[in-house]
Structure formats: structure tokens, C-alpha cells
Amino acid sequence: MSAWMNTELPLVAAPMAGGATTDELAAAATSAGAFAILAGGYLSAAALDERIRAARVWGDFGVNLFVPGTDTVDGTAFARYADALEGEARAAGVELDPVPRTDDDAWHEKLALLCAQPVPVVSLTFGLPDRSDIGRLQRAGTAVLATVTTSTEARAAVEAGVDGLVVQGPSAGGHSATWDPNRRITDGQTAPLVSAVRAITALPLIAAGGVDGPASVTELLRAGADSVAVGTLLLRTDESGASATHRAALASPAYTDTTMTRTFTGRPARALRNGFIARHEAHEITAYPAVHHLTRELRRRAAEAGDADRVHLWAGTGYRAAQTGPAAHVIRALAAAL
């Protein structure tokens, strides 16, 4: 492991944006010997500041940021997709805005915050920012990690001067970190990708995707990873911020597989296959974060109502192994074979 991840175990509590990675979850993972990365996505700079201040009490940690894209939204296609979702909106009791809303997830404000109040590690998702932004973080004393999903992305990240890579395989739950949201993400294992990336760089690697037990951790470390990220296995733990609807679905026999989908956010993400995906995958569009904003209130209402049919049930392929109980138990169980 690297100097900036000086932890007892080669394990990382993955940053799960949208509320799943709570301060309590990150603290519990840290106390068990893992390295925790806070989810900065969807937060305002002020809210992220609060989380960072709270986290400094319990030790070293990282922060994950979403790198804003530059793609424009096809207004006609977006309006057509919004129209297709009208039935879902009526069922959830919400109104949809057919005008696309985009934003940069407060990128500049969060970057300024992290340069003024440095943390040990910042990981980047959805691409690379300007090299000057990477340099600003590094000059502040922060190690910068780029999340990559292909060897090509890995080479570009290395050339940009990052300090390490998060190698995300296609079996990971939630959003794919692919730099090209139009790319079709095919099913596959994480270990071969880790091996391919290790062949082109000596930088520290964190492997992510498909972790369902100690054997998975061992396999990824043998493939060349320095540490392994854990996400889905923590969703049902006591400290998780996942909704009751999401937790129940992960254990329900009604959901038998996962799939990559753009239906909820306009960007490929792995989720339990439910009715919403089945009804709309034929006409999904690539338009993030516009589709995310379009469906956000619909999904929130559905989760509150216990309607798993209309919720984004993010899950990696190892979701069946997710257990209830303290997060520390999950971390220690994964470390059993180390």
C-alpha cells in the first residue's frame, strides 16, 4: 500500500454517493482497519466541508469528486424521454420538468475547498479534469487518484500525472466511472482489467467491482492491486445510509440479476433489474446529469413509499453476499484470508 493509505488492511470503503456512505459507515470501516473515501458527489461545497470537518476526528480518509462532463444535451431526445416517463411520474405523485437541467456538481467550489483544507486523498470519477486542477490538489499535499475502466483510460491518467488509480471493473455496482458515457459496458471480471493496468504502470492500484467475499479480495490482490474497494457489501450494514427499500431489495428473491442501465440517470450504472428498467431500457438516453435531475424526485418518492419497482437499486454482481450487522464485521470478514 502507498504512504497515503497507511492502514492496517488493504481494503477501502468505497464512496457511494447519494447518502449510502454515511459518516458513521466511513468511521466504522476506518476503525476496522480499512481506508474510507467520502462521497463528495451531489453534495454542495458547504455540505462537503461539514463532512470533512467531522471526518478529521476519526483519522485519515479520502474524498471522491465527480469530474464534470462537457457534452451537450439533445433537447428533443430529452423531452421525448421525459414524456415516456409521465406514467411513472403520475404513479409516484410528481411532475417532471421537460427542460433539461445540467450542472458541474459544484466542481470549482469543491476544488477550492479541498485546496484550502487538504485531505490525504482525492479520487476522481467520470474522467480527468484539467492537469492544472490535478496539480493544485497535489501542491496542497493531496494524493490524486483517477478512476479508470479501461487500459486506455489508465494510460491517459498516468500521463496526466496522477498518484494512483482506482481500477473499476464492469461488475461494480452503481455508476460506471467510464470516461465515455456512450460506451457499452459489457459484463466481465475485474481481475483481468487489474492485470492489464498493472502491466502498464507501477502506480498504486485500488481494485473495485465484484467483491463478494475474501476470495475476491485475494484474487484482486494477486492480479496486481495494492488494495480492494468494497461498496455493495456495505449497503445493508447498520451504518449504511441506503434506504429501507434498497436494503430489502438486495435480499429479496424477487430480484435475480443486475444490469447496466442509463434509465435512471442518463449514465451507465449497474443496478438490480426492476420494472422501471424493463419498461424504459429500450428508449433510454445518454444525458447525465440531466436525466438524474429529471428522475430524482420520482425515485425519492418511490423509495419513501417502499416502491422498489421505481427506485435505482444500485448493486454490484456480488450483492447476494451483502449482510446485515456492523460494517466492521464485513471488513474483518473480508480480511480473513489475508
Coordinates of C-alpha atoms in Angstrom, one line a residue:
M1 CA 0.0 0.0 0.0
S2 CA 1.0 3.6 -0.5
A3 CA 2.2 6.1 2.2
W4 CA -1.1 8.0 1.8
M5 CA -3.1 4.9 2.6
N6 CA -1.3 3.8 5.7
T7 CA -4.0 1.4 7.0
E8 CA -4.0 -2.0 8.7
L9 CA -5.8 -3.7 5.9
P10 CA -5.6 -3.4 2.1
L11 CA -9.3 -2.5 2.0
V12 CA -11.1 0.6 1.0
A13 CA -14.7 1.6 1.9
A14 CA -15.9 2.9 -1.5
P15 CA -17.5 6.3 -1.8
M16 CA -21.2 5.7 -2.6
A17 CA -22.9 9.0 -3.4
G18 CA -26.5 9.8 -2.7
G19 CA -26.3 9.0 1.0
A20 CA -25.2 5.4 1.3
T21 CA -21.7 6.2 2.5
T22 CA -22.5 8.0 5.8
D23 CA -20.0 9.4 8.3
E24 CA -20.9 6.5 10.6
L25 CA -20.1 4.0 7.8
A26 CA -16.8 5.6 7.0
A27 CA -15.8 5.8 10.6
A28 CA -16.7 2.1 11.2
A29 CA -14.7 1.0 8.3
T30 CA -11.7 3.0 9.4
S31 CA -11.9 1.6 12.9
A32 CA -11.9 -1.9 11.5
G33 CA -8.6 -1.2 9.6
A34 CA -9.8 0.0 6.2
F35 CA -9.4 3.3 4.4
A36 CA -12.6 5.2 3.8
I37 CA -13.3 7.6 0.9
L38 CA -16.2 10.0 1.5
A39 CA -18.6 10.6 -1.3
G40 CA -18.5 14.2 -2.4
G41 CA -20.8 13.7 -5.4
Y42 CA -24.2 15.5 -5.3
L43 CA -23.1 17.5 -2.2
S44 CA -22.7 21.3 -2.1
A45 CA -19.3 22.6 -1.1
A46 CA -20.7 23.6 2.3
A47 CA -22.1 20.2 2.9
L48 CA -18.8 18.5 1.9
D49 CA -17.0 20.9 4.2
E50 CA -19.1 19.7 7.1
R51 CA -18.4 16.1 6.3
I52 CA -14.7 16.7 6.1
R53 CA -14.6 18.5 9.4
A54 CA -16.5 15.6 11.1
A55 CA -14.2 13.0 9.5
R56 CA -11.0 14.6 10.7
V57 CA -11.9 13.4 14.2
W58 CA -11.5 9.7 13.3
G59 CA -8.4 9.6 11.2
D60 CA -7.1 9.7 7.6
F61 CA -9.6 9.5 4.8
G62 CA -10.2 10.4 1.2
V63 CA -12.8 12.4 -0.8
N64 CA -14.3 11.4 -4.1
L65 CA -15.4 14.0 -6.7
F66 CA -17.4 13.8 -9.9
V67 CA -15.5 15.3 -12.8
P68 CA -18.0 17.4 -14.8
G69 CA -18.6 16.4 -18.4
T70 CA -18.6 18.7 -21.4
D71 CA -21.4 17.0 -23.5
T72 CA -24.5 19.0 -24.5
V73 CA -28.0 17.5 -24.1
D74 CA -30.2 16.8 -27.1
G75 CA -33.3 18.7 -26.0
T76 CA -35.6 16.9 -28.4
A77 CA -34.5 13.4 -27.2
F78 CA -34.7 14.6 -23.6
A79 CA -38.2 15.8 -24.0
R80 CA -39.2 12.6 -25.6
Y81 CA -37.7 10.6 -22.7
A82 CA -39.5 12.8 -20.2
D83 CA -42.7 12.2 -22.0
A84 CA -42.1 8.4 -21.8
L85 CA -41.8 8.7 -18.1
E86 CA -45.1 10.5 -17.5
G87 CA -46.8 7.4 -16.3
E88 CA -44.1 6.7 -13.8
A89 CA -44.3 10.3 -12.5
R90 CA -48.1 10.1 -12.1
A91 CA -47.7 6.8 -10.1
A92 CA -45.2 8.5 -7.8
G93 CA -47.2 11.7 -7.5
V94 CA -44.6 14.0 -9.0
E95 CA -44.4 16.3 -12.0
L96 CA -41.5 16.1 -14.5
D97 CA -39.7 19.1 -15.9
P98 CA -39.2 18.5 -19.7
V99 CA -36.4 21.2 -19.8
P100 CA -33.0 19.6 -19.2
R101 CA -31.1 20.7 -16.1
T102 CA -27.3 20.4 -16.1
D103 CA -24.6 21.4 -13.6
D104 CA -20.9 20.8 -12.8
D105 CA -21.6 19.3 -9.3
A106 CA -20.0 22.4 -7.8
W107 CA -16.7 21.3 -9.1
H108 CA -14.8 24.6 -8.8
E109 CA -16.2 25.3 -5.3
K110 CA -15.2 21.8 -4.1
L111 CA -11.8 22.0 -5.6
A112 CA -11.2 25.3 -3.9
L113 CA -12.4 23.8 -0.6
L114 CA -10.0 20.8 -0.9
C115 CA -7.1 23.0 -1.8
A116 CA -7.7 25.3 1.2
Q117 CA -8.4 22.4 3.5
P118 CA -6.4 19.5 2.1
V119 CA -7.2 15.8 2.7
P120 CA -4.8 12.9 2.2
V121 CA -6.5 11.5 -0.9
V122 CA -8.9 12.8 -3.6
S123 CA -10.3 10.3 -6.1
L124 CA -11.8 11.4 -9.4
T125 CA -14.7 9.7 -11.2
F126 CA -16.1 10.2 -14.7
G127 CA -12.9 11.4 -16.3
L128 CA -9.9 13.7 -15.8
P129 CA -10.1 17.4 -15.1
D130 CA -7.5 19.9 -16.4
R131 CA -4.0 19.0 -15.4
S132 CA -3.8 22.3 -13.6
D133 CA -6.6 21.1 -11.3
I134 CA -4.7 17.9 -10.5
G135 CA -1.6 20.0 -9.9
R136 CA -3.4 22.3 -7.5
L137 CA -4.5 19.3 -5.3
Q138 CA -1.1 17.8 -5.3
R139 CA 0.6 21.1 -4.4
A140 CA -1.8 21.2 -1.4
G141 CA -0.4 17.9 -0.3
T142 CA -3.1 15.6 -1.6
A143 CA -2.6 12.3 -3.5
V144 CA -4.8 12.3 -6.6
L145 CA -6.4 9.1 -7.8
A146 CA -8.1 8.7 -11.2
T147 CA -10.8 6.1 -11.6
V148 CA -10.4 4.1 -14.8
T149 CA -12.3 1.4 -16.6
T150 CA -10.0 0.5 -19.5
S151 CA -6.3 0.3 -20.1
T152 CA -6.6 3.3 -22.5
E153 CA -8.0 5.4 -19.7
A154 CA -5.3 4.2 -17.4
R155 CA -2.6 5.3 -19.8
A156 CA -4.1 8.7 -20.1
A157 CA -4.4 9.1 -16.3
V158 CA -0.8 8.1 -15.8
E159 CA 0.3 10.6 -18.5
A160 CA -1.7 13.3 -16.7
G161 CA 0.4 12.8 -13.6
V162 CA -2.0 11.2 -11.1
D163 CA -0.6 9.5 -8.0
G164 CA -2.7 6.3 -8.3
L165 CA -5.6 4.6 -10.0
V166 CA -8.9 3.1 -9.0
V167 CA -9.4 0.3 -11.4
Q168 CA -13.2 -0.3 -11.7
G169 CA -14.4 -3.5 -13.3
P170 CA -17.8 -3.8 -15.1
S171 CA -19.2 -5.8 -12.2
A172 CA -19.1 -2.9 -9.8
G173 CA -22.4 -1.5 -8.6
G174 CA -23.7 2.0 -9.2
H175 CA -22.4 4.3 -11.9
S176 CA -19.7 3.1 -14.2
A177 CA -16.7 5.5 -14.0
T178 CA -16.2 5.2 -17.8
W179 CA -15.0 8.4 -19.3
D180 CA -17.3 7.8 -22.3
P181 CA -20.9 7.5 -21.1
N182 CA -21.9 6.3 -24.6
R183 CA -19.7 3.3 -24.3
R184 CA -21.5 -0.1 -24.0
I185 CA -20.3 -1.7 -20.7
T186 CA -20.0 -5.4 -21.3
D187 CA -20.1 -7.9 -18.4
G188 CA -16.7 -9.2 -17.1
Q189 CA -14.5 -9.7 -14.2
T190 CA -12.3 -7.1 -12.5
A191 CA -9.1 -9.2 -12.1
P192 CA -8.2 -9.3 -15.8
L193 CA -8.5 -5.5 -16.1
V194 CA -6.4 -5.0 -13.0
S195 CA -3.7 -7.3 -14.5
A196 CA -3.8 -5.3 -17.8
V197 CA -3.4 -2.0 -16.0
R198 CA -0.7 -3.3 -13.7
A199 CA 1.2 -4.2 -16.9
I200 CA 1.4 -0.6 -17.9
T201 CA 2.1 1.2 -14.6
A202 CA 3.7 0.8 -11.2
L203 CA 1.4 3.3 -9.6
P204 CA -0.7 2.1 -6.6
L205 CA -3.9 0.4 -7.7
I206 CA -7.2 0.1 -5.9
A207 CA -9.4 -2.6 -7.5
A208 CA -13.2 -2.2 -7.4
G209 CA -16.1 -4.4 -8.6
G210 CA -17.5 -7.8 -8.0
V211 CA -16.2 -8.2 -4.4
D212 CA -18.4 -10.9 -2.8
G213 CA -16.0 -12.3 -0.1
P214 CA -12.5 -13.0 1.0
A215 CA -11.7 -15.0 -2.1
S216 CA -12.5 -12.0 -4.3
V217 CA -10.1 -9.8 -2.3
T218 CA -7.3 -12.3 -2.6
E219 CA -7.9 -12.7 -6.4
L220 CA -7.7 -9.0 -6.9
L221 CA -4.6 -8.5 -4.8
R222 CA -2.9 -11.4 -6.8
A223 CA -3.9 -9.7 -10.0
G224 CA -1.8 -6.7 -9.0
A225 CA -4.0 -4.5 -6.9
D226 CA -2.5 -2.8 -3.8
S227 CA -5.9 -2.7 -2.1
V228 CA -9.5 -3.5 -2.8
A229 CA -12.6 -1.3 -2.6
V230 CA -15.8 -2.6 -1.0
G231 CA -19.2 -1.0 -1.8
T232 CA -22.2 -3.2 -2.3
L233 CA -21.3 -5.5 0.6
L234 CA -21.7 -2.5 3.0
L235 CA -25.1 -1.4 1.8
R236 CA -27.1 -3.5 4.3
T237 CA -24.9 -2.8 7.3
D238 CA -26.1 -0.9 10.4
E239 CA -24.2 2.3 9.5
S240 CA -25.3 2.4 5.8
G241 CA -27.4 5.2 4.6
A242 CA -29.1 3.1 2.0
S243 CA -32.9 3.4 2.1
A244 CA -35.0 0.6 3.6
T245 CA -36.4 -0.1 0.2
H246 CA -32.9 -0.6 -1.3
R247 CA -31.8 -2.8 1.6
A248 CA -34.9 -5.0 1.3
A249 CA -34.5 -5.4 -2.4
L250 CA -30.9 -6.6 -2.1
A251 CA -32.1 -9.5 0.0
S252 CA -35.4 -10.1 -1.9
P253 CA -35.7 -13.3 -4.1
A254 CA -37.8 -11.1 -6.5
Y255 CA -34.6 -9.6 -7.9
T256 CA -32.4 -12.2 -9.5
D257 CA -29.8 -10.3 -11.5
T258 CA -28.1 -7.0 -12.1
T259 CA -27.9 -5.0 -15.4
M260 CA -26.2 -1.9 -16.7
T261 CA -28.8 0.9 -17.3
R262 CA -29.0 4.5 -18.2
T263 CA -32.7 4.8 -17.5
F264 CA -32.4 6.5 -14.1
T265 CA -29.6 9.0 -14.6
G266 CA -28.6 9.1 -18.3
R267 CA -25.2 7.4 -17.5
P268 CA -24.4 3.7 -17.4
A269 CA -24.9 2.2 -13.9
R270 CA -25.3 -1.3 -12.5
A271 CA -28.5 -2.0 -10.7
L272 CA -30.9 -4.7 -9.8
R273 CA -33.2 -5.2 -12.7
N274 CA -36.6 -3.9 -11.8
G275 CA -39.8 -2.8 -13.6
F276 CA -38.6 0.7 -14.3
I277 CA -35.6 -0.6 -16.2
A278 CA -37.6 -3.2 -18.1
R279 CA -40.1 -0.6 -19.2
H280 CA -37.7 2.1 -20.3
E281 CA -34.4 0.5 -21.3
A282 CA -35.5 0.4 -25.0
H283 CA -35.6 4.2 -25.2
E284 CA -33.0 5.3 -22.5
I285 CA -30.7 8.2 -23.5
T286 CA -27.2 9.3 -22.6
A287 CA -27.7 12.6 -20.8
Y288 CA -26.1 12.9 -17.4
P289 CA -26.8 14.7 -15.1
A290 CA -30.0 15.9 -16.9
V291 CA -31.8 12.6 -16.6
H292 CA -30.6 12.3 -13.0
H293 CA -32.3 15.5 -12.2
L294 CA -35.3 14.5 -14.2
T295 CA -36.0 11.4 -12.2
R296 CA -34.5 12.4 -8.8
E297 CA -37.8 13.3 -7.1
L298 CA -39.6 10.4 -8.7
R299 CA -37.0 8.0 -7.2
R300 CA -37.0 9.7 -3.8
R301 CA -40.8 9.4 -3.5
A302 CA -40.8 5.8 -4.6
A303 CA -38.1 4.9 -2.1
E304 CA -40.1 6.6 0.7
A305 CA -43.2 4.6 -0.4
G306 CA -41.4 1.3 -0.5
D307 CA -41.9 1.1 -4.2
A308 CA -38.7 -0.8 -5.3
D309 CA -40.1 -1.0 -8.9
R310 CA -39.3 2.7 -9.5
V311 CA -36.0 3.1 -7.5
H312 CA -32.4 2.9 -8.7
L313 CA -31.3 -0.2 -6.8
W314 CA -27.6 0.2 -7.3
A315 CA -25.9 -3.2 -6.8
G316 CA -22.7 -4.9 -7.9
T317 CA -22.8 -8.5 -9.1
G318 CA -21.8 -9.7 -5.6
Y319 CA -25.0 -8.3 -4.0
R320 CA -26.3 -11.6 -2.7
A321 CA -23.4 -11.7 -0.2
A322 CA -24.4 -8.4 1.4
Q323 CA -25.3 -9.0 5.1
T324 CA -26.8 -7.0 7.9
G325 CA -24.9 -6.1 11.0
P326 CA -22.0 -3.8 11.8
A327 CA -19.8 -2.6 8.9
A328 CA -16.7 -3.6 10.9
H329 CA -17.8 -7.2 10.7
V330 CA -17.9 -7.0 6.9
I331 CA -14.4 -5.5 6.8
R332 CA -13.0 -8.1 9.2
A333 CA -14.6 -11.0 7.3
L334 CA -13.1 -9.8 4.0
A335 CA -9.7 -9.7 5.7
A336 CA -10.0 -13.3 7.0
A337 CA -7.9 -14.7 4.2
L338 CA -5.2 -12.0 4.1

